[in-house]
XYZ file of C-alpha atoms in Angstrom:
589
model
C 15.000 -8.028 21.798
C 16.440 -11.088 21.371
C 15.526 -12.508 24.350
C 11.652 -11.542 24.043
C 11.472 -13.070 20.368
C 13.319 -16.365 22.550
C 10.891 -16.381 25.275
C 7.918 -15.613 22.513
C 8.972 -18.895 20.188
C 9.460 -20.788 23.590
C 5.735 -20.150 24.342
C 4.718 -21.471 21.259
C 6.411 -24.133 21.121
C 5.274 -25.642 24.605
C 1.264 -24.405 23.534
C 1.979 -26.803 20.150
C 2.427 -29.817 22.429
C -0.426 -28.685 24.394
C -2.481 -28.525 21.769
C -1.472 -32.310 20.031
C -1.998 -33.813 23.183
C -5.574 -32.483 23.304
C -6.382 -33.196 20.137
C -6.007 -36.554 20.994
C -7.805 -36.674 23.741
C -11.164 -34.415 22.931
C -14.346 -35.890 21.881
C -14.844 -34.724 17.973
C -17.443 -32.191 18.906
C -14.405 -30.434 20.723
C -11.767 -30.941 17.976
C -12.506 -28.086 15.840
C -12.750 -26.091 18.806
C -9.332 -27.029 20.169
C -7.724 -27.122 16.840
C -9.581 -23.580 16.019
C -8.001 -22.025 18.974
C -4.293 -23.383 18.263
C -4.138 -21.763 14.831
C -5.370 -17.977 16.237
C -3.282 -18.849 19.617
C -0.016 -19.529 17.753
C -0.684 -17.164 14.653
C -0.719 -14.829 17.258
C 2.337 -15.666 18.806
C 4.418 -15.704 15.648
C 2.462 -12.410 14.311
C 4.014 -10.961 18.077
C 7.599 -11.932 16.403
C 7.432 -10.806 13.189
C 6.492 -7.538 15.257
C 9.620 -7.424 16.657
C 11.790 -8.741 13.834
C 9.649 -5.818 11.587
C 8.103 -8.043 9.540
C 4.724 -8.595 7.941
C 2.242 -10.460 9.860
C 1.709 -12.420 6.588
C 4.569 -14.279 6.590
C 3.795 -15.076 10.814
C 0.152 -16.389 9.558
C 1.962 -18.758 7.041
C 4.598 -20.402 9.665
C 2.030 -20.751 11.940
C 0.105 -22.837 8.974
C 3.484 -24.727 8.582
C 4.262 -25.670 12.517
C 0.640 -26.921 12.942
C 0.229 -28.551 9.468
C 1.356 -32.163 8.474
C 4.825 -31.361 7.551
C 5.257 -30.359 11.493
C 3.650 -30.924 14.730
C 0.129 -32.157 12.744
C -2.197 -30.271 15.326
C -4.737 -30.272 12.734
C -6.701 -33.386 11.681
C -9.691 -31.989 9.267
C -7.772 -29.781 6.735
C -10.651 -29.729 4.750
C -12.711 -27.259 7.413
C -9.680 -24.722 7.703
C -9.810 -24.402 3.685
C -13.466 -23.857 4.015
C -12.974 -20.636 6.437
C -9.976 -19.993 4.229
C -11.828 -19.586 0.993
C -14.180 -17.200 3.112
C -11.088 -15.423 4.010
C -10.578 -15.032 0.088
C -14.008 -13.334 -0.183
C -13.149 -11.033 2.586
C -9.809 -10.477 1.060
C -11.271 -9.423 -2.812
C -13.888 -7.699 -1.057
C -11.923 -5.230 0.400
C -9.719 -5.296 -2.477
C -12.646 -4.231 -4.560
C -13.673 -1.577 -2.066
C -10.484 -0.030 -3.076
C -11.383 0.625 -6.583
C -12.752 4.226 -6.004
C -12.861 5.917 -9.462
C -12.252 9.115 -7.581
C -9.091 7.552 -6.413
C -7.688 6.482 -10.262
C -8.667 10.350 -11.089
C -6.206 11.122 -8.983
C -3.211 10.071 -11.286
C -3.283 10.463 -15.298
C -5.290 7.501 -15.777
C -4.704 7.156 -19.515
C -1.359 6.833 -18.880
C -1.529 4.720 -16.135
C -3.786 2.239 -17.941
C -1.344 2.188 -20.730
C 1.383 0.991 -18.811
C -0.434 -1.078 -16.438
C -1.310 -2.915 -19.725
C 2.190 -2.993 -21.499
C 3.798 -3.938 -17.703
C 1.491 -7.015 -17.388
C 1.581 -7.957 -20.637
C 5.202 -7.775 -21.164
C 6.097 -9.481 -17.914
C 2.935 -12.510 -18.854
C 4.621 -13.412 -22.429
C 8.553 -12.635 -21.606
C 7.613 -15.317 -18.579
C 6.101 -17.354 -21.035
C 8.950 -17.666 -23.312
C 11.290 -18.437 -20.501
C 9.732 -21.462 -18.446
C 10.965 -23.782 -21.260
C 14.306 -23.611 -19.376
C 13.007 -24.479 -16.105
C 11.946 -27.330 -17.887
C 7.619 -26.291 -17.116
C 4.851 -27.156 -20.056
C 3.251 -24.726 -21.347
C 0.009 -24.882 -19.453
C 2.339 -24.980 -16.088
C 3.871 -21.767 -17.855
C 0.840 -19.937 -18.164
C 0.335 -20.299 -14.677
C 3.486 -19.064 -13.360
C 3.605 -15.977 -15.861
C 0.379 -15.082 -14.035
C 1.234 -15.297 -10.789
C 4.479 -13.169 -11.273
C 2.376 -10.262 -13.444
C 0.606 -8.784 -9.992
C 1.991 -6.806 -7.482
C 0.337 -7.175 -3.345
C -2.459 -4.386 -3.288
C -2.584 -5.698 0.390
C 0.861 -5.290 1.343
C 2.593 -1.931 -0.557
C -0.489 0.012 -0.037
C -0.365 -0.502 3.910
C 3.271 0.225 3.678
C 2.999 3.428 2.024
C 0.244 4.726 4.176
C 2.464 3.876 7.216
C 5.026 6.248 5.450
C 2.506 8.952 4.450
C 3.583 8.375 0.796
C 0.208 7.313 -0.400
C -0.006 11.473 -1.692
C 3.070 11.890 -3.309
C 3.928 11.063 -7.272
C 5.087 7.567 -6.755
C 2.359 7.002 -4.525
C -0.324 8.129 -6.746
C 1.001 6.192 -9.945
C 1.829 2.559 -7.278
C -1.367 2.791 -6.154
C -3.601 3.510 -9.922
C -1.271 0.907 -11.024
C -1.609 -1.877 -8.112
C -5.904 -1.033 -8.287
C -5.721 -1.710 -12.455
C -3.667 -4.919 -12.018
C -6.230 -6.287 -9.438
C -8.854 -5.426 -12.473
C -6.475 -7.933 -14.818
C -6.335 -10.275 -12.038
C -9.582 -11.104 -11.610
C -10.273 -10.926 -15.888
C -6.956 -13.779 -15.432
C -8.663 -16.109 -13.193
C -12.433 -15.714 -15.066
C -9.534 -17.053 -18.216
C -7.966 -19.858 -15.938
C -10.932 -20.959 -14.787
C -12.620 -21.784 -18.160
C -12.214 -25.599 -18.935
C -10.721 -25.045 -22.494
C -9.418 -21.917 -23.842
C -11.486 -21.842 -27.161
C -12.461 -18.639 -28.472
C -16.527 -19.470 -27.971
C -15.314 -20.570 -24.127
C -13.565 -17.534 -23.473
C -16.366 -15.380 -24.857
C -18.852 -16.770 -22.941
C -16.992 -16.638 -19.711
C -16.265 -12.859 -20.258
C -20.342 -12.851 -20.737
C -21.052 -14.039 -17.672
C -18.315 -11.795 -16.286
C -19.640 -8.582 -18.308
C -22.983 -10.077 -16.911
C -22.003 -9.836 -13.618
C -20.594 -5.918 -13.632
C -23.910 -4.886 -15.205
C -25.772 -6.505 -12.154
C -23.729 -4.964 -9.757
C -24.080 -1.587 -11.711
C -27.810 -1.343 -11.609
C -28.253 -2.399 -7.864
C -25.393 0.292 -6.834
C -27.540 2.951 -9.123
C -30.926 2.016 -8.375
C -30.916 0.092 -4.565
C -27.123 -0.046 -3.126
C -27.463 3.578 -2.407
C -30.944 3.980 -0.846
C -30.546 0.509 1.567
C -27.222 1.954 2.647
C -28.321 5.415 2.935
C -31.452 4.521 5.443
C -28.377 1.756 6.966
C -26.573 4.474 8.181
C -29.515 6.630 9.498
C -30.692 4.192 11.345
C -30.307 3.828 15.098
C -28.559 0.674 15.274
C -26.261 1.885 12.035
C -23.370 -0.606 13.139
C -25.437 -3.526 12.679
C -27.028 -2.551 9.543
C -23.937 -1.691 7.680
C -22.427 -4.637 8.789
C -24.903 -6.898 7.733
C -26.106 -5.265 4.720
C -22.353 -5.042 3.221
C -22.111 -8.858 4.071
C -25.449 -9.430 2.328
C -24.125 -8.118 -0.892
C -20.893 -10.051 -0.325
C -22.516 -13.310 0.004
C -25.295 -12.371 -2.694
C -22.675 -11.718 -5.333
C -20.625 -14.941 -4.192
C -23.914 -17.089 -4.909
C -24.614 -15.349 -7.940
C -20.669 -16.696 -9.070
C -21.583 -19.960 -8.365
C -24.921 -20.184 -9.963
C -23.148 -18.658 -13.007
C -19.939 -21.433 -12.639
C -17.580 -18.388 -11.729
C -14.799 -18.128 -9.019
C -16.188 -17.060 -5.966
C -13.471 -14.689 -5.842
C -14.461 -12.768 -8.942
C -18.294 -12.163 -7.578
C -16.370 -10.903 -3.764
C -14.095 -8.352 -5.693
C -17.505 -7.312 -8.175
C -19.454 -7.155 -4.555
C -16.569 -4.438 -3.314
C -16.586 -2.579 -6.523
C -20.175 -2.147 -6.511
C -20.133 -0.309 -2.884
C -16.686 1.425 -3.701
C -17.808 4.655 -5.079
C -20.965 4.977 -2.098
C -20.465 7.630 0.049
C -20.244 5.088 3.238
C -17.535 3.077 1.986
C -15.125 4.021 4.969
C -17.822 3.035 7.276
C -18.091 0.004 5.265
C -14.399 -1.263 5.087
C -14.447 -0.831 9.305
C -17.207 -2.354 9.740
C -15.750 -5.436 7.810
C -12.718 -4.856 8.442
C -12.421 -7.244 12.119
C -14.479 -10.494 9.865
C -12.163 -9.799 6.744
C -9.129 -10.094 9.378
C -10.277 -13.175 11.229
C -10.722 -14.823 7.929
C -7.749 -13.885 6.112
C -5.809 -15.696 8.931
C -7.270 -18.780 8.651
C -6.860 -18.002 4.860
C -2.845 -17.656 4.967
C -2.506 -20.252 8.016
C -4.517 -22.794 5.569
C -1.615 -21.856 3.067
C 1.394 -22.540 5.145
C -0.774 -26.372 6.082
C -0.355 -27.349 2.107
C 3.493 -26.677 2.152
C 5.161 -29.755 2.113
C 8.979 -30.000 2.148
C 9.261 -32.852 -0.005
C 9.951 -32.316 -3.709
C 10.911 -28.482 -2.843
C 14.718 -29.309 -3.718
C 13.373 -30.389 -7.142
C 11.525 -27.045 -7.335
C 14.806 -24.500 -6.801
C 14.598 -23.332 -10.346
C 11.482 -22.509 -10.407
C 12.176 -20.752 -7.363
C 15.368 -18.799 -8.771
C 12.986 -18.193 -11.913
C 10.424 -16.754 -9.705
C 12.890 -14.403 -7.566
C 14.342 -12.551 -10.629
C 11.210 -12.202 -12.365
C 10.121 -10.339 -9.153
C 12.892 -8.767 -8.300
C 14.610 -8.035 -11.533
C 12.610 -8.638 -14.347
C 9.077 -6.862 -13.126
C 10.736 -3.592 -11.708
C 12.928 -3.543 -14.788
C 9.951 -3.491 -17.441
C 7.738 -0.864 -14.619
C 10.850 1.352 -14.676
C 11.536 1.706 -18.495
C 7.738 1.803 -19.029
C 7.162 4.843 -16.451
C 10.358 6.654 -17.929
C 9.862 6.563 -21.103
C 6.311 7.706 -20.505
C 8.127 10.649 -19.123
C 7.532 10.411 -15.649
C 11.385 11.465 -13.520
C 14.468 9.361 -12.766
C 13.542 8.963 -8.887
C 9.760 8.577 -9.253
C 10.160 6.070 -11.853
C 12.758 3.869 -10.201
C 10.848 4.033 -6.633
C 7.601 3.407 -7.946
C 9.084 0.314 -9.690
C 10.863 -1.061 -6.707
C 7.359 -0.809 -4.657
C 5.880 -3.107 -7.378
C 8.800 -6.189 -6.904
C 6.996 -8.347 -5.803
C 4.399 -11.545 -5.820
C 0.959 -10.903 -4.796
C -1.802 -12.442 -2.721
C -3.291 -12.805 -5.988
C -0.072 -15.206 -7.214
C -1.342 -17.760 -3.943
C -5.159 -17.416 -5.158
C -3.415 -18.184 -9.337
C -1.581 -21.236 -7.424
C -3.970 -22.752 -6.027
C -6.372 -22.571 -8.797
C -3.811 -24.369 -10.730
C -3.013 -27.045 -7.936
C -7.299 -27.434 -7.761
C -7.617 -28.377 -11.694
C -4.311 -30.798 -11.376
C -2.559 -28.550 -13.359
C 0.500 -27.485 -10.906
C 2.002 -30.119 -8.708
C 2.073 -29.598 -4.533
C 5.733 -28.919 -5.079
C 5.085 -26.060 -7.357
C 2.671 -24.680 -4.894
C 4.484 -24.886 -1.902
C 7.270 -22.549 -4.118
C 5.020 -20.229 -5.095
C 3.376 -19.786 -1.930
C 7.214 -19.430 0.074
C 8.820 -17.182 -2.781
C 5.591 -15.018 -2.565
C 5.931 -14.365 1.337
C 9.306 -13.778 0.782
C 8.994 -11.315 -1.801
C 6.149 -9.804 0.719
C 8.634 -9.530 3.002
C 11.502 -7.934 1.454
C 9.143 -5.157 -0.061
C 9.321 -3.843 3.487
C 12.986 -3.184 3.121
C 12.438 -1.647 -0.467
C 10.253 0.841 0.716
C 11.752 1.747 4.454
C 14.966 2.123 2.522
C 14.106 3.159 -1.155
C 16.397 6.332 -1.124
C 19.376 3.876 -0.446
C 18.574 1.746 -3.050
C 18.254 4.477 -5.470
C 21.370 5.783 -4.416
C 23.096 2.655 -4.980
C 21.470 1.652 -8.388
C 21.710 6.108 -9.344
C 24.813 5.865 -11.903
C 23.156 3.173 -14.315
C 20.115 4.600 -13.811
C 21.652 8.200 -15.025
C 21.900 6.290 -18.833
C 18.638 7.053 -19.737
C 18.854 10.888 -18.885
C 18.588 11.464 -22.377
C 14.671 10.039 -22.156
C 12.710 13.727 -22.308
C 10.895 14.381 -18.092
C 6.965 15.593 -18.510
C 6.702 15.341 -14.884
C 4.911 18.849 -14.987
C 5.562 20.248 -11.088
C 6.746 23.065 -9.847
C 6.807 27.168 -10.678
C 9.805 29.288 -10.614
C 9.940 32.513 -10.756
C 12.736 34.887 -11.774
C 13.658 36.123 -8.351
C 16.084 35.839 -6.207
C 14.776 33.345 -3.207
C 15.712 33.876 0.245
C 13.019 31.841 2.129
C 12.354 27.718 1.948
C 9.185 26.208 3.421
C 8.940 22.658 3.370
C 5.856 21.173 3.825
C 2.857 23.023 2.541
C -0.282 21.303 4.511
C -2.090 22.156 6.907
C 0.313 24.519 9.878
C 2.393 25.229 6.317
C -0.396 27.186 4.878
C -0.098 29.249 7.809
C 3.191 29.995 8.062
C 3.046 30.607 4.033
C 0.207 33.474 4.414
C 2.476 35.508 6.859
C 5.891 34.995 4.384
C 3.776 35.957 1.068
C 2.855 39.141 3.424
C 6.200 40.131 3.442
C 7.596 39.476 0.105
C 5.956 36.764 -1.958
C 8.950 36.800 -4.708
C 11.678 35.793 -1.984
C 9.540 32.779 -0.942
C 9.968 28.988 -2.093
C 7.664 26.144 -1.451
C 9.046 22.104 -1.168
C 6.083 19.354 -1.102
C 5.587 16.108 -1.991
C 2.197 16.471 -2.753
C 1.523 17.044 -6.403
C -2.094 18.411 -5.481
C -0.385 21.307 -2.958
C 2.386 21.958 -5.880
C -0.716 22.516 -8.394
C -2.428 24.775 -6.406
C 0.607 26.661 -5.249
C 0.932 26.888 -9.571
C -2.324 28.089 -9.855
C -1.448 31.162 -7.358
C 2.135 32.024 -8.993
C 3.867 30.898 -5.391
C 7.285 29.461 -6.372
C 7.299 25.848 -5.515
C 8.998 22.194 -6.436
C 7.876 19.039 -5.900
C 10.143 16.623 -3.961
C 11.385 15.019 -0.264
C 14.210 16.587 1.852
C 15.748 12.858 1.688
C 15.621 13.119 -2.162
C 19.158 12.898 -3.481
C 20.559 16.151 -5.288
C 17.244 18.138 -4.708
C 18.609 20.670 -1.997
C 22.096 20.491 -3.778
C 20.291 21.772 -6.815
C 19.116 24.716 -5.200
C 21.010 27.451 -4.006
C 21.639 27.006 -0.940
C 24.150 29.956 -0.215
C 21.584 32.559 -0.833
C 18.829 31.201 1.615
C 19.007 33.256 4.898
C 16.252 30.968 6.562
C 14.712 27.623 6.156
C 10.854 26.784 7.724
C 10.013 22.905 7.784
C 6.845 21.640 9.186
C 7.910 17.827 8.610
C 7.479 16.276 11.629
C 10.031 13.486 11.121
C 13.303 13.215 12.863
C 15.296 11.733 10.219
C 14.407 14.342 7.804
C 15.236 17.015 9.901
C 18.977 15.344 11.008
C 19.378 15.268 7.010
C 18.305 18.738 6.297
C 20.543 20.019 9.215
C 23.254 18.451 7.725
C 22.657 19.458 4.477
C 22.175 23.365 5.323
C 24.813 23.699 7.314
C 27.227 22.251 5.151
C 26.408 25.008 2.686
C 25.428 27.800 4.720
C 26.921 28.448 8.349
C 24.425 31.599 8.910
C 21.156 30.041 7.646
C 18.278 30.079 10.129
C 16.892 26.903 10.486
C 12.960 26.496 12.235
C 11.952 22.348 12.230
C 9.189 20.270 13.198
C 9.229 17.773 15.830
C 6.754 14.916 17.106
C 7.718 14.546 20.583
C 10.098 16.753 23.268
C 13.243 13.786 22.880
C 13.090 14.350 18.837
C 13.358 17.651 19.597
C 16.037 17.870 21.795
C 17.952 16.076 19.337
C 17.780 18.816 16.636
C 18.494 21.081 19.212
C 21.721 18.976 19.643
C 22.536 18.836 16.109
C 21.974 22.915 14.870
C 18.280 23.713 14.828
C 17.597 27.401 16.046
C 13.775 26.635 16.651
C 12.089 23.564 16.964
C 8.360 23.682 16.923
C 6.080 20.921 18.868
C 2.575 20.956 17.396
C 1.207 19.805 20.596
C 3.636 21.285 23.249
C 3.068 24.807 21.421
C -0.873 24.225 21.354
C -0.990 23.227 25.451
C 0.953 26.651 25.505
C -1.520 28.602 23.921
C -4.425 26.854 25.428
C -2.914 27.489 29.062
C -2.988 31.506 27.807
C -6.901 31.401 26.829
C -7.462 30.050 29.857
C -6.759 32.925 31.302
C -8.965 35.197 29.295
C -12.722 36.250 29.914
C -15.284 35.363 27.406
C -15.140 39.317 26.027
C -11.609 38.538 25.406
C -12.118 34.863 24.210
C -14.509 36.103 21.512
C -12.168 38.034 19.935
C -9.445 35.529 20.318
C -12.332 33.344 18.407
C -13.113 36.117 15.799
C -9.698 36.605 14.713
C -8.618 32.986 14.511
C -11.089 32.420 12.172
C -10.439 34.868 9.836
C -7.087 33.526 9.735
C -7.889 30.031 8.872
C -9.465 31.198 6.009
C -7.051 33.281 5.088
C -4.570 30.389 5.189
C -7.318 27.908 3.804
C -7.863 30.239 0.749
C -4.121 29.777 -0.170
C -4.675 26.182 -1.036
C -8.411 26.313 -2.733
């Protein structure tokens, strides 16, 4: 590995020289060009490293911004251009980010709640900030800056971590995400504020005019025209090209309509993705966009690493310091003791909280809003833009290894057990339970209808999804919400009196840890796992498992046996696989 990232870092070095020795030697209708293709050629190499160091491709977009900016090799001559593609890249960025603000998504946690601590957290982080950058010796107006930037968590970054780790269903999931998608909300309401020349009471209310303005504008075109032009979009034959250029049309329609009204141009991108959020075509929509928004947002983060300069930075480690705690200690401190004390559990408060540490893409946009109105110094910048991509980066680690860290931090954490749970998940029975499925969805329902054939009372559902636990309520089927990898949850059951244990989990890791766990309370249990591929299952195999299913192995099986049929055959086959889908469907309606 070490060798590849070498020969990787090696290539981009030698195409840097390449590229500064063309640049001088070009005719200026070829510069761009040239100095185009060295930022995508080496954001692409370092994005190739940060692959295989597992890191974001952020942070690779930003030293490739660095190496080719003045403070390095100086490939680029007209900075000005690259910020002009970057501050498209900031359209595309808000405009997804307002895609993402699908009210059928916030239903999906207890959005009262939610909103009240989304509120408190941002709040309470803003002014505790505020009081504090006295000692890092920042004026007030400097202060009010850096409070904002450290109030937001990355949309952007935990969201595409948590969908990697299918986490985006369960509790901590749900709550991340309604709280991430209400912070974007304050965001942009912050930078209509810091935008505003004086902060007079008639200033502010007219800005949040033109900004109330604005959401009524893009109401009545997504009730009255949105819908129909994207409706006749998509049933058109050349769909692809419609969609594309219709959502783009509303993007650049709602950036002009900032401008004329002396708004960010950010705001009117994020109130353009709002108003197509909640269309039924907004998947199509976000794919569409999705390559431009990508292309864009490079130049965008390579433009950021260009302004960092190394001189003054030294000057700037407080601030720096100041920033890091706030992020890492401060912000998940306040998110934790708000979230428990609104009664949510121990775990799901603490991992929710530790998702949240960190700077946001909206902390670059607050910087260099500041930096444009003289406000915040290059220096200051530059620290704001490096401590953000190094929060970024470490919120990788928080979430790969949030059970460790919860571990670690579990005693302290275990003073506040007095604080009442509401957490409302899970039915139990009285009966004695000799049966645990884990993993409700999809081949789980299955598997569920045959055990509540044979004795409903003995069986016990585990899921992490709070919508499966809620139907599996509804029914009366014995359930708890949680994750095999949750500390103390499999120790809390009785694990003696289990005679066999189903998981359709497809992960390796949690089946090592349930093996482990099971047989170190129950030599004779019967143990049936899940595996993705024939080497993860061999592994269990190796380690205790008495059956290992293969979703795809078993269905080539069956397939193979089908093929052997005649149609006669084949249509009952047909008949009576239907009737058991929905008879396993009907379990979770």
């Amino acid at each position: 590995m070490s060798v590849i990232a070498s020969f990787v870092l090696g290539i981009g070095v030698a195409i840097a020289f390449v590229a500064k020795y063309l640049s001088s030697h070009v005719s200026s209708s070829e510069l761009l060009l040239v100095e185009l293709g060295a930022i995508i050629i080496m954001a692409a190499i370092f994005a190739l490293f940060a692959r295989l160091i597992k890191q974001p491709p952020i942070l690779a977009y930003v030293i490739a911004g660095f190496i080719i900016g003045p403070a390095a090799f100086a490939l680029v001559k007209d900075i000005e251009i690259i910020k002009s593609f970057s501050e498209i890249g900031i359209a595309f960025l808000l405009f997804i980010a307002g895609l993402e603000i699908s009210f059928k998504k916030l239903k999906q946690v207890n959005i009262k709640k939610i909103i009240l601590i989304t509120t408190l957290q941002v709040f309470l982080v803003f002014f505790i900030t505020l009081l504090l950058v006295k000692y890092i010796k920042l004026d007030l107006r400097q202060g009010v800056y850096i409070s904002t930037a450290l109030a937001f968590g990355s949309t952007m970054v935990v969201v595409k971590l948590l969908s990697d780790k299918g986490e985006l269903v369960t509790m901590h999931g749900r709550i991340v995400l309604g709280i991430l998608l209400l912070q974007d909300l304050f965001a942009i309401l912050a930078v209509v504020l810091l935008t505003s020349e004086k902060l007079s009471i008639m200033v502010l209310a007219f800005a949040l005019l033109k900004l109330v303005s604005m959401v009524l504008i893009a109401y009545l075109l997504q009730r009255f025209l949105f819908r129909i032009i994207f409706k006749n979009a998509t049933e058109s034959p050349h769909s692809k090209e419609l969609l594309l250029l219709s959502s783009l049309a509303v993007l650049f329609a709602f950036v002009m309509i900032a401008i004329s009204l002396e708004l960010s141009i950010a705001i009117g991108a994020f109130i353009a993705g709002v108003s197509l959020a909640n269309l039924p075509f907004r998947v199509e929509l976000e794919s569409r966009v999705g390559p431009l928004r990508d292309f864009f947002s490079i130049l965008f983060f390579v433009a950021l690493g260009m302004q960092i300069t190394l001189g003054g930075l030294d000057n700037e480690f407080p601030l720096f310091l100041f920033l890091i705690v706030g992020a890492f200690i401060l912000k998940p401190l306040i998110t934790f003791l708000l979230l428990r004390t609104s009664g949510y559990r121990q775990r799901t408060a603490f991992v929710s909280s530790l998702a949240l540490a960190q700077l946001s893409e909206f902390s670059i946009i607050v910087g260099v809003l500041g930096f444009d109105l003289g406000i915040l110094s290059q220096s200051i910048l530059s620290m704001i833009i490096l401590t953000t991509i190094i929060t970024m980066s470490l919120t990788v680690f928080f979430v790969d290894y949030e059970d460790k860290f919860y571990r670690v931090f579990k005693w302290p954490l275990s003073l506040l057990r007095f604080i009442p749970v509401n957490e409302n998940l899970g039915y139990r029975d009285k009966e004695k339970k000799t049966v645990l499925l884990i993993g409700c969805d999809r081949m789980g329902s299955i598997i569920l209808r045959e055990l509540i054939k044979e004795n409903k009372g003995e069986v016990l559902v585990l899921d992490y999804n709070p919508e499966v636990i809620a139907k599996l309520r509804e029914k009366r089927i014995s359930c708890i919400y949680g994750d095999v990898k949750s500390p103390d949850l499999l120790e809390n059951l009785n694990l003696a009196e289990l005679k066999k244990v189903v998981s359709t989990v497809p992960d390796l890791d949690d089946g090592l840890v349930l093996l482990e766990k099971l047989h170190k309370y129950n030599k004779n249990i019967q143990i049936i796992l899940t595996a993705k591929n024939i080497s993860d299952a061999l592994e269990l195999y190796d380690h205790g498992a008495d059956y290992v299913m293969i979703p795809r192995f078993t269905a080539g099986e069956v397939v193979n046996s089908i093929m052997r049929k005649d149609k006669e055959s084949l249509e009952n086959i047909k008949a009576n696989q239907i009737a058991r889908i929905k008879s396993a469907n009907s379990i979770l309606k």
